[in-house]
């Protein structure tokens, strides 16, 4: 197992465009998490899945953000009508429910110009 | 609610200096505690963990002991290197936060040669 994989690593987009990121978790992990991180801050929780069910979504997340995990394996995070304030590092993590630690991907750095 | 609190950064040390980053928790007791590290431009990775009270986690020269009597899990290293420059996060298990892992700002460490 190669760990949590995120694609792309970097994305530059024009304001108003839609972007989609992908996360492939560790295969036996049933939980998957998305975070957003801006410079100098800790990761900010966005949403998480247990298998294919989205169990919680942060109230800070606007309607422009949507996440899916259709078969309980990989997940996608889509941002519609991107704004400059969406520029950040987007991190994905996975875990096994019974174990306390999370495993993170390398992140996708989004720049909205 | 239950939470962990860690000292604010940034912390600046010279190479070979002794490092302590404080972490305290407010709870009747977590089953386990974790330290994560984030190197520049990367995702978070698990640095070490303690799986019960009085347990010591260690990795890469870092140590932390889960002390119930002082509700602490301080991170220590006897001799830091420039390559230890990173942001460090103390965290409880995922399942103690309603199934999601919420991070604070972390403590930024900068080691000068």
PDB file of C-alpha atoms in Angstrom:
ATOM      1  CA  UNK A   1       0.000   0.000   0.000  1.00  0.00           C
ATOM      2  CA  UNK A   2       1.421   3.370  -1.011  1.00  0.00           C
ATOM      3  CA  UNK A   3      -0.559   5.492   1.423  1.00  0.00           C
ATOM      4  CA  UNK A   4      -3.069   8.231   0.728  1.00  0.00           C
ATOM      5  CA  UNK A   5      -2.777   9.685  -2.751  1.00  0.00           C
ATOM      6  CA  UNK A   6      -4.088  13.054  -3.905  1.00  0.00           C
ATOM      7  CA  UNK A   7      -4.318  14.429  -7.414  1.00  0.00           C
ATOM      8  CA  UNK A   8      -3.423  16.844  -8.733  1.00  0.00           C
ATOM      9  CA  UNK A   9      -0.666  18.177  -6.478  1.00  0.00           C
ATOM     10  CA  UNK A  10      -1.082  21.677  -7.820  1.00  0.00           C
ATOM     11  CA  UNK A  11      -3.935  23.420  -9.585  1.00  0.00           C
ATOM     12  CA  UNK A  12      -4.081  26.961 -10.910  1.00  0.00           C
ATOM     13  CA  UNK A  13      -7.479  28.104 -12.073  1.00  0.00           C
ATOM     14  CA  UNK A  14      -9.208  31.305 -13.054  1.00  0.00           C
ATOM     15  CA  UNK A  15     -11.833  32.766 -10.795  1.00  0.00           C
ATOM     16  CA  UNK A  16     -15.260  31.437 -11.623  1.00  0.00           C
ATOM     17  CA  UNK A  17     -14.064  28.083 -12.937  1.00  0.00           C
ATOM     18  CA  UNK A  18     -14.933  24.733 -11.376  1.00  0.00           C
ATOM     19  CA  UNK A  19     -12.233  22.428 -10.049  1.00  0.00           C
ATOM     20  CA  UNK A  20     -12.268  18.830  -8.865  1.00  0.00           C
ATOM     21  CA  UNK A  21      -9.722  17.078  -6.700  1.00  0.00           C
ATOM     22  CA  UNK A  22      -9.348  13.369  -6.131  1.00  0.00           C
ATOM     23  CA  UNK A  23      -8.251  11.414  -3.076  1.00  0.00           C
ATOM     24  CA  UNK A  24      -7.415   7.709  -2.965  1.00  0.00           C
ATOM     25  CA  UNK A  25      -7.282   6.542   0.651  1.00  0.00           C
ATOM     26  CA  UNK A  26      -5.485   3.549   2.106  1.00  0.00           C
ATOM     27  CA  UNK A  27      -7.527   0.644   0.841  1.00  0.00           C
ATOM     28  CA  UNK A  28      -8.730  -0.866   4.107  1.00  0.00           C
ATOM     29  CA  UNK A  29      -9.643   2.475   5.687  1.00  0.00           C
ATOM     30  CA  UNK A  30     -13.354   3.090   5.986  1.00  0.00           C
ATOM     31  CA  UNK A  31     -13.103   6.773   6.984  1.00  0.00           C
ATOM     32  CA  UNK A  32     -12.041   9.593   4.713  1.00  0.00           C
ATOM     33  CA  UNK A  33     -11.634  13.250   5.631  1.00  0.00           C
ATOM     34  CA  UNK A  34     -11.183  16.493   3.726  1.00  0.00           C
ATOM     35  CA  UNK A  35      -9.450  19.547   5.201  1.00  0.00           C
ATOM     36  CA  UNK A  36      -8.480  22.977   3.978  1.00  0.00           C
ATOM     37  CA  UNK A  37      -5.328  24.668   5.185  1.00  0.00           C
ATOM     38  CA  UNK A  38      -4.182  28.240   4.644  1.00  0.00           C
ATOM     39  CA  UNK A  39      -0.761  29.608   5.404  1.00  0.00           C
ATOM     40  CA  UNK A  40       0.081  29.643   9.104  1.00  0.00           C
ATOM     41  CA  UNK A  41      -3.078  27.847  10.136  1.00  0.00           C
ATOM     42  CA  UNK A  42      -3.848  24.301  11.126  1.00  0.00           C
ATOM     43  CA  UNK A  43      -6.000  22.108   8.889  1.00  0.00           C
ATOM     44  CA  UNK A  44      -9.647  23.175   8.925  1.00  0.00           C
ATOM     45  CA  UNK A  45     -12.166  20.340   8.870  1.00  0.00           C
ATOM     46  CA  UNK A  46     -14.446  20.325   5.809  1.00  0.00           C
ATOM     47  CA  UNK A  47     -16.208  16.981   5.724  1.00  0.00           C
ATOM     48  CA  UNK A  48     -15.827  13.274   6.352  1.00  0.00           C
ATOM     49  CA  UNK A  49     -17.154   9.967   5.103  1.00  0.00           C
ATOM     50  CA  UNK A  50     -17.627   6.591   6.645  1.00  0.00           C
ATOM     51  CA  UNK A  51     -17.608   4.236   3.690  1.00  0.00           C
ATOM     52  CA  UNK A  52     -19.827   5.985   1.115  1.00  0.00           C
ATOM     53  CA  UNK A  53     -21.894   7.948   3.638  1.00  0.00           C
ATOM     54  CA  UNK A  54     -21.050  11.588   4.207  1.00  0.00           C
ATOM     55  CA  UNK A  55     -21.499  11.882   7.959  1.00  0.00           C
ATOM     56  CA  UNK A  56     -20.676  15.504   8.581  1.00  0.00           C
ATOM     57  CA  UNK A  57     -20.058  18.669   6.660  1.00  0.00           C
ATOM     58  CA  UNK A  58     -18.607  21.794   8.222  1.00  0.00           C
ATOM     59  CA  UNK A  59     -20.969  24.739   8.533  1.00  0.00           C
ATOM     60  CA  UNK A  60     -18.144  26.840   7.157  1.00  0.00           C
ATOM     61  CA  UNK A  61     -18.428  25.030   3.864  1.00  0.00           C
ATOM     62  CA  UNK A  62     -20.413  26.975   1.335  1.00  0.00           C
ATOM     63  CA  UNK A  63     -22.807  25.401  -1.142  1.00  0.00           C
ATOM     64  CA  UNK A  64     -20.130  25.758  -3.796  1.00  0.00           C
ATOM     65  CA  UNK A  65     -18.275  22.846  -2.215  1.00  0.00           C
ATOM     66  CA  UNK A  66     -19.387  19.271  -2.670  1.00  0.00           C
ATOM     67  CA  UNK A  67     -17.725  15.972  -1.910  1.00  0.00           C
ATOM     68  CA  UNK A  68     -18.534  12.415  -2.914  1.00  0.00           C
ATOM     69  CA  UNK A  69     -17.282   8.960  -2.154  1.00  0.00           C
ATOM     70  CA  UNK A  70     -19.513   6.906  -4.429  1.00  0.00           C
ATOM     71  CA  UNK A  71     -18.249   3.401  -3.784  1.00  0.00           C
ATOM     72  CA  UNK A  72     -16.647   3.906  -0.432  1.00  0.00           C
ATOM     73  CA  UNK A  73     -13.193   3.993  -1.964  1.00  0.00           C
ATOM     74  CA  UNK A  74     -11.825   7.142  -3.627  1.00  0.00           C
ATOM     75  CA  UNK A  75     -13.377  10.545  -3.020  1.00  0.00           C
ATOM     76  CA  UNK A  76     -13.705  13.744  -5.020  1.00  0.00           C
ATOM     77  CA  UNK A  77     -14.005  17.307  -3.784  1.00  0.00           C
ATOM     78  CA  UNK A  78     -15.489  19.795  -6.210  1.00  0.00           C
ATOM     79  CA  UNK A  79     -15.449  23.554  -5.879  1.00  0.00           C
ATOM     80  CA  UNK A  80     -17.800  25.429  -8.179  1.00  0.00           C
ATOM     81  CA  UNK A  81     -17.358  29.048  -9.249  1.00  0.00           C
ATOM     82  CA  UNK A  82     -14.011  29.358  -7.524  1.00  0.00           C
ATOM     83  CA  UNK A  83     -13.120  32.538  -5.687  1.00  0.00           C
ATOM     84  CA  UNK A  84      -9.728  33.899  -4.722  1.00  0.00           C
ATOM     85  CA  UNK A  85     -10.500  33.051  -1.098  1.00  0.00           C
ATOM     86  CA  UNK A  86     -10.593  29.378  -2.055  1.00  0.00           C
ATOM     87  CA  UNK A  87      -6.840  29.444  -2.611  1.00  0.00           C
ATOM     88  CA  UNK A  88      -5.437  27.007  -0.076  1.00  0.00           C
ATOM     89  CA  UNK A  89      -3.975  23.553   0.421  1.00  0.00           C
ATOM     90  CA  UNK A  90      -6.657  20.851   0.368  1.00  0.00           C
ATOM     91  CA  UNK A  91      -5.724  17.810   2.419  1.00  0.00           C
ATOM     92  CA  UNK A  92      -7.263  14.368   2.426  1.00  0.00           C
ATOM     93  CA  UNK A  93      -6.816  11.833   5.206  1.00  0.00           C
ATOM     94  CA  UNK A  94      -8.076   8.349   5.927  1.00  0.00           C
ATOM     95  CA  UNK A  95      -8.334   6.138   8.967  1.00  0.00           C
ATOM     96  CA  UNK A  96      -9.708   2.918  10.291  1.00  0.00           C
ATOM     97  CA  UNK A  97     -12.594   3.613  12.599  1.00  0.00           C
ATOM     98  CA  UNK A  98     -11.273   1.701  15.541  1.00  0.00           C
ATOM     99  CA  UNK A  99      -7.821   3.246  15.408  1.00  0.00           C
ATOM    100  CA  UNK A 100      -7.070   6.776  16.515  1.00  0.00           C
ATOM    101  CA  UNK A 101      -4.571   7.987  13.959  1.00  0.00           C
ATOM    102  CA  UNK A 102      -5.187   9.537  10.573  1.00  0.00           C
ATOM    103  CA  UNK A 103      -3.017   9.146   7.478  1.00  0.00           C
ATOM    104  CA  UNK A 104      -2.692  12.170   5.231  1.00  0.00           C
ATOM    105  CA  UNK A 105      -1.999  12.675   1.570  1.00  0.00           C
ATOM    106  CA  UNK A 106       0.446  15.253   0.232  1.00  0.00           C
ATOM    107  CA  UNK A 107      -2.342  17.687  -0.470  1.00  0.00           C
ATOM    108  CA  UNK A 108      -3.545  19.634  -3.499  1.00  0.00           C
ATOM    109  CA  UNK A 109      -2.489  23.248  -3.606  1.00  0.00           C
ATOM    110  CA  UNK A 110      -5.133  25.395  -5.288  1.00  0.00           C
ATOM    111  CA  UNK A 111      -4.374  28.865  -6.582  1.00  0.00           C
ATOM    112  CA  UNK A 112      -7.266  30.938  -7.900  1.00  0.00           C
ATOM    113  CA  UNK A 113      -6.164  33.851 -10.073  1.00  0.00           C
TER     114      UNK A 113
ATOM    115  CA  UNK B   1     -15.916  19.953  25.321  1.00  0.00           C
ATOM    116  CA  UNK B   2     -12.854  17.762  25.446  1.00  0.00           C
ATOM    117  CA  UNK B   3      -9.843  19.240  23.727  1.00  0.00           C
ATOM    118  CA  UNK B   4      -6.087  19.493  23.602  1.00  0.00           C
ATOM    119  CA  UNK B   5      -4.152  22.740  23.893  1.00  0.00           C
ATOM    120  CA  UNK B   6      -0.613  23.264  22.733  1.00  0.00           C
ATOM    121  CA  UNK B   7       1.834  26.100  23.131  1.00  0.00           C
ATOM    122  CA  UNK B   8       1.828  28.766  20.481  1.00  0.00           C
ATOM    123  CA  UNK B   9       4.734  29.278  18.195  1.00  0.00           C
ATOM    124  CA  UNK B  10       6.851  30.079  16.517  1.00  0.00           C
ATOM    125  CA  UNK B  11       9.651  28.429  18.427  1.00  0.00           C
ATOM    126  CA  UNK B  12      13.143  29.244  17.208  1.00  0.00           C
ATOM    127  CA  UNK B  13      16.112  27.170  18.355  1.00  0.00           C
ATOM    128  CA  UNK B  14      19.698  26.704  17.428  1.00  0.00           C
ATOM    129  CA  UNK B  15      20.848  23.344  16.140  1.00  0.00           C
ATOM    130  CA  UNK B  16      21.509  20.817  18.926  1.00  0.00           C
ATOM    131  CA  UNK B  17      19.306  22.689  21.402  1.00  0.00           C
ATOM    132  CA  UNK B  18      16.765  20.881  23.585  1.00  0.00           C
ATOM    133  CA  UNK B  19      13.144  21.067  22.439  1.00  0.00           C
ATOM    134  CA  UNK B  20       9.939  20.985  24.437  1.00  0.00           C
ATOM    135  CA  UNK B  21       6.530  21.681  22.928  1.00  0.00           C
ATOM    136  CA  UNK B  22       3.799  21.633  25.534  1.00  0.00           C
ATOM    137  CA  UNK B  23       0.484  19.891  25.014  1.00  0.00           C
ATOM    138  CA  UNK B  24      -2.218  19.548  27.645  1.00  0.00           C
ATOM    139  CA  UNK B  25      -5.644  18.039  27.399  1.00  0.00           C
ATOM    140  CA  UNK B  26      -8.957  18.559  29.130  1.00  0.00           C
ATOM    141  CA  UNK B  27     -10.818  15.322  29.482  1.00  0.00           C
ATOM    142  CA  UNK B  28     -11.280  12.491  31.879  1.00  0.00           C
ATOM    143  CA  UNK B  29      -8.697  10.782  29.741  1.00  0.00           C
ATOM    144  CA  UNK B  30      -8.242   9.898  26.150  1.00  0.00           C
ATOM    145  CA  UNK B  31      -7.453   6.308  25.232  1.00  0.00           C
ATOM    146  CA  UNK B  32      -4.457   7.546  23.275  1.00  0.00           C
ATOM    147  CA  UNK B  33      -2.720  10.728  22.152  1.00  0.00           C
ATOM    148  CA  UNK B  34      -0.783  11.652  19.041  1.00  0.00           C
ATOM    149  CA  UNK B  35       1.775  14.068  17.673  1.00  0.00           C
ATOM    150  CA  UNK B  36       1.683  14.881  13.962  1.00  0.00           C
ATOM    151  CA  UNK B  37       4.335  16.782  12.018  1.00  0.00           C
ATOM    152  CA  UNK B  38       3.960  18.824   8.844  1.00  0.00           C
ATOM    153  CA  UNK B  39       7.078  19.648   6.868  1.00  0.00           C
ATOM    154  CA  UNK B  40       6.920  22.653   4.513  1.00  0.00           C
ATOM    155  CA  UNK B  41       4.697  22.054   1.518  1.00  0.00           C
ATOM    156  CA  UNK B  42       3.607  18.598   2.628  1.00  0.00           C
ATOM    157  CA  UNK B  43       0.678  16.934   4.325  1.00  0.00           C
ATOM    158  CA  UNK B  44       0.659  15.911   7.969  1.00  0.00           C
ATOM    159  CA  UNK B  45       2.256  12.680   9.061  1.00  0.00           C
ATOM    160  CA  UNK B  46       2.068  10.791  12.299  1.00  0.00           C
ATOM    161  CA  UNK B  47       5.210  11.394  14.355  1.00  0.00           C
ATOM    162  CA  UNK B  48       4.463   9.321  17.443  1.00  0.00           C
ATOM    163  CA  UNK B  49       1.682   8.088  19.638  1.00  0.00           C
ATOM    164  CA  UNK B  50       0.983   6.831  23.148  1.00  0.00           C
ATOM    165  CA  UNK B  51      -1.760   4.269  23.505  1.00  0.00           C
ATOM    166  CA  UNK B  52      -2.421   4.493  27.258  1.00  0.00           C
ATOM    167  CA  UNK B  53      -1.584   6.498  30.345  1.00  0.00           C
ATOM    168  CA  UNK B  54       2.120   6.491  31.290  1.00  0.00           C
ATOM    169  CA  UNK B  55       2.977   5.169  27.847  1.00  0.00           C
ATOM    170  CA  UNK B  56       5.872   6.815  26.027  1.00  0.00           C
ATOM    171  CA  UNK B  57       5.831   7.276  22.282  1.00  0.00           C
ATOM    172  CA  UNK B  58       9.073   7.826  20.420  1.00  0.00           C
ATOM    173  CA  UNK B  59      10.254   8.292  16.851  1.00  0.00           C
ATOM    174  CA  UNK B  60      13.151  10.042  15.083  1.00  0.00           C
ATOM    175  CA  UNK B  61      14.617  11.112  18.439  1.00  0.00           C
ATOM    176  CA  UNK B  62      11.348  12.690  19.585  1.00  0.00           C
ATOM    177  CA  UNK B  63       9.584  11.461  22.709  1.00  0.00           C
ATOM    178  CA  UNK B  64       6.327  12.181  24.493  1.00  0.00           C
ATOM    179  CA  UNK B  65       4.883  10.595  27.624  1.00  0.00           C
ATOM    180  CA  UNK B  66       1.154  10.495  28.264  1.00  0.00           C
ATOM    181  CA  UNK B  67       0.930  11.729  31.871  1.00  0.00           C
ATOM    182  CA  UNK B  68      -2.466  11.522  33.500  1.00  0.00           C
ATOM    183  CA  UNK B  69      -1.446  13.263  36.687  1.00  0.00           C
ATOM    184  CA  UNK B  70      -0.543  16.435  34.802  1.00  0.00           C
ATOM    185  CA  UNK B  71      -2.899  15.847  31.831  1.00  0.00           C
ATOM    186  CA  UNK B  72       0.024  16.434  29.511  1.00  0.00           C
ATOM    187  CA  UNK B  73       1.674  14.961  26.431  1.00  0.00           C
ATOM    188  CA  UNK B  74       4.656  17.229  25.885  1.00  0.00           C
ATOM    189  CA  UNK B  75       6.916  16.633  22.899  1.00  0.00           C
ATOM    190  CA  UNK B  76      10.663  16.583  23.572  1.00  0.00           C
ATOM    191  CA  UNK B  77      13.871  16.103  21.647  1.00  0.00           C
ATOM    192  CA  UNK B  78      17.313  16.276  23.140  1.00  0.00           C
ATOM    193  CA  UNK B  79      19.136  17.738  20.149  1.00  0.00           C
ATOM    194  CA  UNK B  80      17.220  19.300  17.283  1.00  0.00           C
ATOM    195  CA  UNK B  81      18.444  19.504  13.716  1.00  0.00           C
ATOM    196  CA  UNK B  82      17.681  21.965  10.948  1.00  0.00           C
ATOM    197  CA  UNK B  83      15.665  19.193   9.275  1.00  0.00           C
ATOM    198  CA  UNK B  84      13.270  19.187  12.257  1.00  0.00           C
ATOM    199  CA  UNK B  85      11.948  22.589  11.177  1.00  0.00           C
ATOM    200  CA  UNK B  86       8.237  21.967  10.723  1.00  0.00           C
ATOM    201  CA  UNK B  87       4.845  22.508  12.317  1.00  0.00           C
ATOM    202  CA  UNK B  88       3.870  20.095  15.085  1.00  0.00           C
ATOM    203  CA  UNK B  89       0.303  19.207  16.058  1.00  0.00           C
ATOM    204  CA  UNK B  90      -0.892  17.460  19.214  1.00  0.00           C
ATOM    205  CA  UNK B  91      -4.185  15.583  18.808  1.00  0.00           C
ATOM    206  CA  UNK B  92      -6.495  13.098  20.502  1.00  0.00           C
ATOM    207  CA  UNK B  93      -7.846  10.043  18.674  1.00  0.00           C
ATOM    208  CA  UNK B  94     -10.223  10.623  15.809  1.00  0.00           C
ATOM    209  CA  UNK B  95     -13.130   8.886  17.455  1.00  0.00           C
ATOM    210  CA  UNK B  96     -12.993  11.170  20.501  1.00  0.00           C
ATOM    211  CA  UNK B  97     -13.986  14.129  18.397  1.00  0.00           C
ATOM    212  CA  UNK B  98     -17.303  12.918  17.126  1.00  0.00           C
ATOM    213  CA  UNK B  99     -15.600  10.858  14.470  1.00  0.00           C
ATOM    214  CA  UNK B 100     -13.602  13.695  13.017  1.00  0.00           C
ATOM    215  CA  UNK B 101     -10.172  15.069  13.820  1.00  0.00           C
ATOM    216  CA  UNK B 102      -9.986  18.786  14.497  1.00  0.00           C
ATOM    217  CA  UNK B 103      -6.596  20.433  14.711  1.00  0.00           C
ATOM    218  CA  UNK B 104      -5.414  23.599  16.374  1.00  0.00           C
ATOM    219  CA  UNK B 105      -2.889  25.951  14.800  1.00  0.00           C
ATOM    220  CA  UNK B 106       0.044  23.760  15.684  1.00  0.00           C
ATOM    221  CA  UNK B 107       3.440  24.904  16.881  1.00  0.00           C
ATOM    222  CA  UNK B 108       5.912  26.041  14.274  1.00  0.00           C
ATOM    223  CA  UNK B 109       9.510  25.093  14.976  1.00  0.00           C
ATOM    224  CA  UNK B 110      12.389  26.780  13.214  1.00  0.00           C
ATOM    225  CA  UNK B 111      15.889  25.408  13.801  1.00  0.00           C
ATOM    226  CA  UNK B 112      18.800  27.619  12.806  1.00  0.00           C
ATOM    227  CA  UNK B 113      22.246  26.214  11.967  1.00  0.00           C
TER     228      UNK B 113
END
